[in-house]
Amino acid sequence: MSGPGLVLRKLTLAIDDHVLLRNFELAIAPGRIVTVMGPSGCGKSSLLAAITGVLEPAFRFSGDILINGRTISQLPPERRRVGILFQDDLLFPHLSVGDNLAFAIPPDRRGVVRRTLVQDALADAQLGGLADRDPASLSGGQRARISLMRTLLSQPEALLLDEPFNKLDAVLRQQFRSFVFERAGRLGIPTLLVTHDREDAPAGEPILVWPDPGPGQIDVR
Amino acid sequence: MNIRNSIRTMTPIADTSCIRCPPSARLVGCVLTLGIALLGFCPTAGWAADWSATEARANGQTVYWDMWGGDAQVNAYAAWAAAAVRTRYGVDVHIVKLADAAEAVAQVLAEKSAGRIQDGKIDVIWLNGENFAAMKRNTLLWGPFVAALPNASLVDTQGKATTEVDFTVPTEGYEAPWGMAQFVVMYDSKLLPSPPRSILALAAWVQQHPGRFTYPAPPDFIGLTFLKQALLVLSAAPERFQRPVDESDFAVATAPLWRFLDAINPYLWRSGRAFPVNGPAQRQLLADAEIDLALTFNPADASNGIASGLLPETVRIFVPDGHSIGNTHFLAIPYDSSVKEGAQVLINFLLSPEAQLRKQDPKIWGDPTVLDLAKLSPDDRARFERIYRGVATLTPADIGTPLPEPHPSWVVAIEREWQRRYGSGVRR
Amino acid sequence: MICWFPRLTAFLIVAPILMGFVGTLLPAFGYLPAIGGTTLTLAPWGALFATPGLDAAMFLSLWIGTATTLFTFTLVIFFSASWSGTRLGGAITRFLSPLVSVPPVAMAAGIAFLLGPSGWIFRALSPWATGFTAPPDFLLPQDRWGFSMIGGLMVKEVPFLFLMTLAAVGQEETKRAFQVGRSLGYGRMIAWIKIVLPAIYPQIRWPLYALLAYSASVVDVAMILGPTTPPPLSALVTRWFFDPDLSLRFVAAAAALLQSILVLSLILVWYAGERMVALFAGAWLRRGGRGAGGAIAAALAAGGMMAAIAVAVFGAGAMILWSVSTTWRFPNLTPTKLTLGNWAAGGAMLGNAIANTVLVAGASTSIALLLAIGLLEHAARRGGASSRGLAFFIYLPLLVPQIGFLFGIQMLLIRLGFDGTWVALLWTHLLYVLPYVILALAGPYRRLDPRYAQIALSLGASQARALWRIKLPILLRPVLVAAALGFSVSAGQYLPTLFAGAGRISTLITESVGLATSGDRRLLGVATVWQLVLPLLAFTIAAFIPAIVFRHRRALRPL
């Protein structure tokens, strides 16, 4: 069970004596989107934290996480290349829209290239010309799109979505949902969505109800 | 000694004094400094070589001068002296202001207890009485050094015996006299045309005017001096206090003092439950009209206060009992100072006629000189005699012969007994 | 690297306190070779307990510590209970906050003039109301029971405790619980006391202990406002340490230990009191009484708060007037002659002290800020697990009476040849600056959404880059406020400056204490105004920098 995409192998996650997941297995091929559903507080966010590498020390965790055959579970968060979107856009409030985007671009891109990348990302999100704006002056939908573009600019090899549509109203929610799925699919990024709302899941993709602590196994390659 | 040398040295002297003097006094000032500068270059030969070596070594040294810093005028004077010594001798003088000279004693003691033999934090201390006695006893002072100072020869050791005997303890050259002090009383002549002029009259007056008199709480030196004045005046045998205190007759010898204090204590300001911490604090009470009499060790204090707007123009002073305790305050060098040359240069400058004249001017400080006017040049003498004393300063004739200080051991014993009786809150 | 911060800080804080205690302990049992103490003996304790008035001095320390803490606590609790969330409460909060930064000595100097028989209050009433043409002979401010000292301490400590309470109450669950309480038919005050207070008490417990320790052992304020015959124990100890009679040094060391024991017992008694209240309060809470209106208590609390503000404002105003007056005699309400000459004289006299104050405060605050950020970042990366460790750093220096170990530190510094050096001065200031910087920064740091840093990491930024480019810029305002608080704390340190500066390095506060106890009120006015201006300036800068930097960032501007 290795190869391209995001692979979780024999993942066990526990806090104190409470086991959240035991020997959990999951594989997501590039461009595919797997939805994990479960009630709030079940540990979905902790699973994502384990993948991004920011799990609090109180949790115990074992198993392997691989991206495109590369084991990342021992890497520090900044070298995992796992992008994440939360239900809040979390644009850095002290930076302009353009600087928020530029912050995400890997340092090996320099000068004009960086600026072009920022311009392109803004144009792609139909927000051209807003580079110098204060994030706080943007609408919720605009902020959400910037947030996604920021994540994509960091060239992630996997994308995690932590109820990212939750705070948007019904119309925006539909728009942003397809915006996200379309780009994740186009860029061929394996995507893991956690939500408590079945409506969020993309059509035709697998939905996994939050597994009991017992072993779950899903392969969507 | 050659002309070129003296010219080079004179220049900065003339500079500083001309800048600082008001225009009207500028000419006088320049003439004056010229005279002093010339005087400075006609000393006798004996120590000249040694002293110039000292001055040479002093150049570039940094001297810390620890002194009681509770009086703005004294501080301003010290700052002037420090600046003068810096420009003239290249000695960098830093003034360290203390709430009590005893803090400096504590510091040197702490250094000694830590085994330090050099690089002490204090190079010059302003002190007298019990602080000197304590430092001398614990060998915390360096010396004898006074005889080596050129200007020490100008000190009036005959007429002012206290310049060599500090509270009955012989100074033996371990501290250099700096200024004279005389215990006097200030009062507002508008509010109190005829103040009680003796300790006995004071006792009766205090009882008739409750809350209008107090004295600084020991260990403040003015408060202690008040106690000593009463001790000497009320005692049938004041000569007893020239010898050290003795357990066996302490009670008997001091009984009149405690009778006096017991009698006035309930009628003091704040019913004797609080005391001002020092002289300036008491002077502020006089300025606030909370009390009618204030004590001071500086006969020019009242003129000073009037000039600066602190005290009403009607404040005057008198010498209690016709003659009061007088003493001398000194400058000493701790054993572990690493810049003893710089310290000596500073002290020698403070003993110069120029510095002493300025110090005696009531507009500046008003602290009487330790020098013998007869040993000065006629011009210098004339300058001392010309000092404007202010409306509320007495002439030396009014002040009379000072009472000698008791042995310092009495101070410690009296302070302890005072604390027990009036400072501890135990009502009897 | 970040994992070294707790260890480094522990060393910086614990080492001097521990060694200082040893340096005090030995002389307390007669060991101080320099003045002939070479054997261990109980003699200093004998001499100490034979001191007339010792019992009164001890009583004063205990009484002033207890009364200040109890009154402050009561006032803050009743005010918070009856006025939090109201318009009046908001207004008072805005006035109260700046008072935290005022050095206690500056406050005490102003209060001494307000309360004194020749002070402003009596001048305002004389002679038309009181008939006094000369100041009356009342024992104020240094009254025997220390009420003026308690009042002076309260003006300073009420704002501090109030802001600590406000920070604790700010948490969402507490607010919701309070609203639920109100909906169950509890009045504002009773709901606050029964629901909010038990929830927040654990968070204000340590500030209360610190307040208890401080007010039972403070020296500078006691020298200005406290009783003098005898003074509280701490002032007596200081007096003995600087007495020319060197044998008193042993007694002073013993008394310094006694002071520490007193403070420790006070805290233990307070703790026992807490447990007792907890024991009986349960039944009281279960009984479900809705309480009477509490209108009188509410009015008193508001009055108390406004009085504290008024005293501070008028005290500062009086000092400003004194700083420009030539002559100002009783019963004149304002000076008869004004001058700027005092400022020139004060500038010449205080210039060095002002520069030193700024240097020491600036340097110690910078170090403290660095350590505090290191500690908080360490705690944040460890998942908040070491918040107990943080509390240790915050409260150890605040719970130990300064006089208990500063003498020992001085001995140590001298032995190392460090006394009177900037290193020594900065180090001792750091002991007191660091706790307040952590205290001010911990809340905002903890409240900062951890997902900002997680996002930054997931975007490929290193931990350091996430800290410097994301977290600290977002926290710029609280970081600067913490710095301003640290600055003002340093500017208010009297004993540490006195001991570690060895007199060579004088700051505004050492000059001010000298001036406050010895007279010239005009120069004291100048020094006090400087003492007020410096922290004010620091807080102003702390407010302006974010306002300018973030002028185009709505989310980071104050509401």
Short mmCIF file of C-alpha atoms in Angstrom, two decimals, chain B residues 164-314:
data_model
loop_
_atom_site.label_atom_id
_atom_site.label_comp_id
_atom_site.label_asym_id
_atom_site.label_seq_id
_atom_site.Cartn_x
_atom_site.Cartn_y
_atom_site.Cartn_z
CA GLU B 164 41.39 67.76 64.94
CA VAL B 165 39.12 66.17 67.51
CA ASP B 166 35.95 64.68 66.09
CA PHE B 167 33.41 64.18 68.88
CA THR B 168 36.34 63.81 71.29
CA VAL B 169 38.00 61.20 69.02
CA PRO B 170 41.36 62.46 67.72
CA THR B 171 41.32 62.45 63.93
CA GLU B 172 45.06 61.63 63.69
CA GLY B 173 45.10 62.59 60.05
CA TYR B 174 42.54 59.98 58.98
CA GLU B 175 39.98 62.60 57.98
CA ALA B 176 40.38 66.13 56.66
CA PRO B 177 38.19 68.92 58.10
CA TRP B 178 35.82 70.33 55.49
CA GLY B 179 33.34 72.62 57.19
CA MET B 180 32.13 73.90 60.52
CA ALA B 181 28.69 73.38 61.94
CA GLN B 182 26.89 75.21 64.69
CA PHE B 183 23.65 74.10 66.21
CA VAL B 184 21.08 76.90 65.83
CA VAL B 185 17.32 77.27 65.96
CA MET B 186 15.13 78.79 63.21
CA TYR B 187 11.79 80.45 63.93
CA ASP B 188 9.32 82.67 62.10
CA SER B 189 9.59 86.06 63.80
CA LYS B 190 6.19 87.08 62.45
CA LEU B 191 4.34 84.20 64.10
CA LEU B 192 6.58 83.95 67.13
CA PRO B 193 8.17 87.30 68.07
CA SER B 194 9.87 86.00 71.21
CA PRO B 195 10.90 82.38 70.88
CA PRO B 196 12.13 80.30 73.84
CA ARG B 197 15.89 80.79 73.70
CA SER B 198 17.06 78.07 76.05
CA ILE B 199 16.35 74.39 76.62
CA LEU B 200 14.59 75.17 79.90
CA ALA B 201 12.45 77.90 78.35
CA LEU B 202 11.69 75.51 75.52
CA ALA B 203 10.30 72.91 77.93
CA ALA B 204 7.80 75.39 79.33
CA TRP B 205 6.94 76.80 75.91
CA VAL B 206 6.29 73.36 74.38
CA GLN B 207 3.86 72.52 77.16
CA GLN B 208 1.99 75.75 76.53
CA HIS B 209 1.99 75.29 72.74
CA PRO B 210 1.19 71.64 72.11
CA GLY B 211 2.00 70.36 68.65
CA ARG B 212 4.21 73.26 67.62
CA PHE B 213 7.64 71.76 68.25
CA THR B 214 9.48 68.63 67.20
CA TYR B 215 12.97 67.45 66.41
CA PRO B 216 14.30 65.04 63.77
CA ALA B 217 14.26 61.44 64.97
CA PRO B 218 17.64 59.94 65.84
CA PRO B 219 19.78 58.61 64.21
CA ASP B 220 19.49 61.84 62.23
CA PHE B 221 22.45 63.97 63.26
CA ILE B 222 20.42 67.12 63.90
CA GLY B 223 18.03 65.25 66.14
CA LEU B 224 20.93 63.72 68.00
CA THR B 225 22.54 67.12 68.34
CA PHE B 226 19.38 68.46 69.93
CA LEU B 227 19.54 65.63 72.47
CA LYS B 228 23.21 66.31 73.10
CA GLN B 229 22.60 70.04 73.52
CA ALA B 230 19.93 69.28 76.12
CA LEU B 231 22.20 66.69 77.73
CA LEU B 232 25.07 69.16 78.12
CA VAL B 233 22.96 72.13 79.16
CA LEU B 234 20.84 70.28 81.68
CA SER B 235 23.67 68.34 83.27
CA ALA B 236 25.32 69.60 86.45
CA ALA B 237 28.61 68.06 85.35
CA PRO B 238 28.87 68.32 81.55
CA GLU B 239 32.59 67.53 81.54
CA ARG B 240 31.66 63.92 82.32
CA PHE B 241 30.60 63.49 78.67
CA GLN B 242 34.11 64.04 77.37
CA ARG B 243 34.96 60.53 78.52
CA PRO B 244 33.41 57.36 77.09
CA VAL B 245 30.03 56.24 78.33
CA ASP B 246 29.92 53.73 81.13
CA GLU B 247 27.10 51.39 82.03
CA SER B 248 27.52 52.26 85.70
CA ASP B 249 26.61 55.94 85.55
CA PHE B 250 24.71 56.22 82.27
CA ALA B 251 21.35 56.35 84.01
CA VAL B 252 22.45 58.98 86.49
CA ALA B 253 24.33 61.12 84.01
CA THR B 254 21.51 61.16 81.46
CA ALA B 255 18.59 61.39 83.91
CA PRO B 256 18.05 65.15 83.39
CA LEU B 257 17.82 64.60 79.64
CA TRP B 258 15.10 61.95 79.94
CA ARG B 259 13.21 64.05 82.48
CA PHE B 260 13.22 66.89 79.97
CA LEU B 261 12.18 64.70 77.05
CA ASP B 262 9.48 62.92 79.06
CA ALA B 263 8.10 66.31 80.00
CA ILE B 264 7.86 67.61 76.44
CA ASN B 265 7.12 64.40 74.53
CA PRO B 266 3.31 64.39 74.87
CA TYR B 267 3.21 68.01 73.74
CA LEU B 268 5.37 67.58 70.66
CA TRP B 269 4.12 67.73 67.10
CA ARG B 270 1.96 64.64 66.50
CA SER B 271 2.05 64.11 70.28
CA GLY B 272 5.53 62.65 69.89
CA ARG B 273 4.21 59.73 67.88
CA ALA B 274 6.03 60.71 64.72
CA PHE B 275 9.16 62.72 64.05
CA PRO B 276 10.57 64.27 60.89
CA VAL B 277 13.34 62.09 59.51
CA ASN B 278 15.94 64.82 59.14
CA GLY B 279 16.68 68.54 59.10
CA PRO B 280 15.34 69.38 55.66
CA ALA B 281 12.12 67.49 56.45
CA GLN B 282 11.76 69.58 59.58
CA ARG B 283 12.51 72.75 57.62
CA GLN B 284 9.64 71.82 55.28
CA LEU B 285 7.36 71.56 58.33
CA LEU B 286 8.41 75.06 59.35
CA ALA B 287 7.70 76.24 55.80
CA ASP B 288 4.27 74.57 55.99
CA ALA B 289 3.70 76.35 59.34
CA GLU B 290 3.08 72.99 60.99
CA ILE B 291 5.66 73.90 63.62
CA ASP B 292 7.10 77.15 64.96
CA LEU B 293 10.74 76.17 65.52
CA ALA B 294 13.18 74.17 63.46
CA LEU B 295 16.71 73.04 64.20
CA THR B 296 19.71 73.19 61.93
CA PHE B 297 23.43 72.74 61.94
CA ASN B 298 24.02 75.41 59.34
CA PRO B 299 23.84 79.02 60.56
CA ALA B 300 23.04 80.11 56.99
CA ASP B 301 20.16 77.66 56.58
CA ALA B 302 17.50 80.27 57.21
CA SER B 303 18.99 82.81 54.79
CA ASN B 304 19.34 80.03 52.28
CA GLY B 305 15.73 79.02 52.65
CA ILE B 306 14.51 82.59 52.34
CA ALA B 307 16.59 83.17 49.22
CA SER B 308 15.19 80.07 47.54
CA GLY B 309 11.60 80.87 48.50
CA LEU B 310 11.33 77.84 50.74
CA LEU B 311 11.00 79.78 54.00
CA PRO B 312 9.07 82.98 54.76
CA GLU B 313 11.16 86.17 54.74
CA THR B 314 10.48 86.64 58.45
#
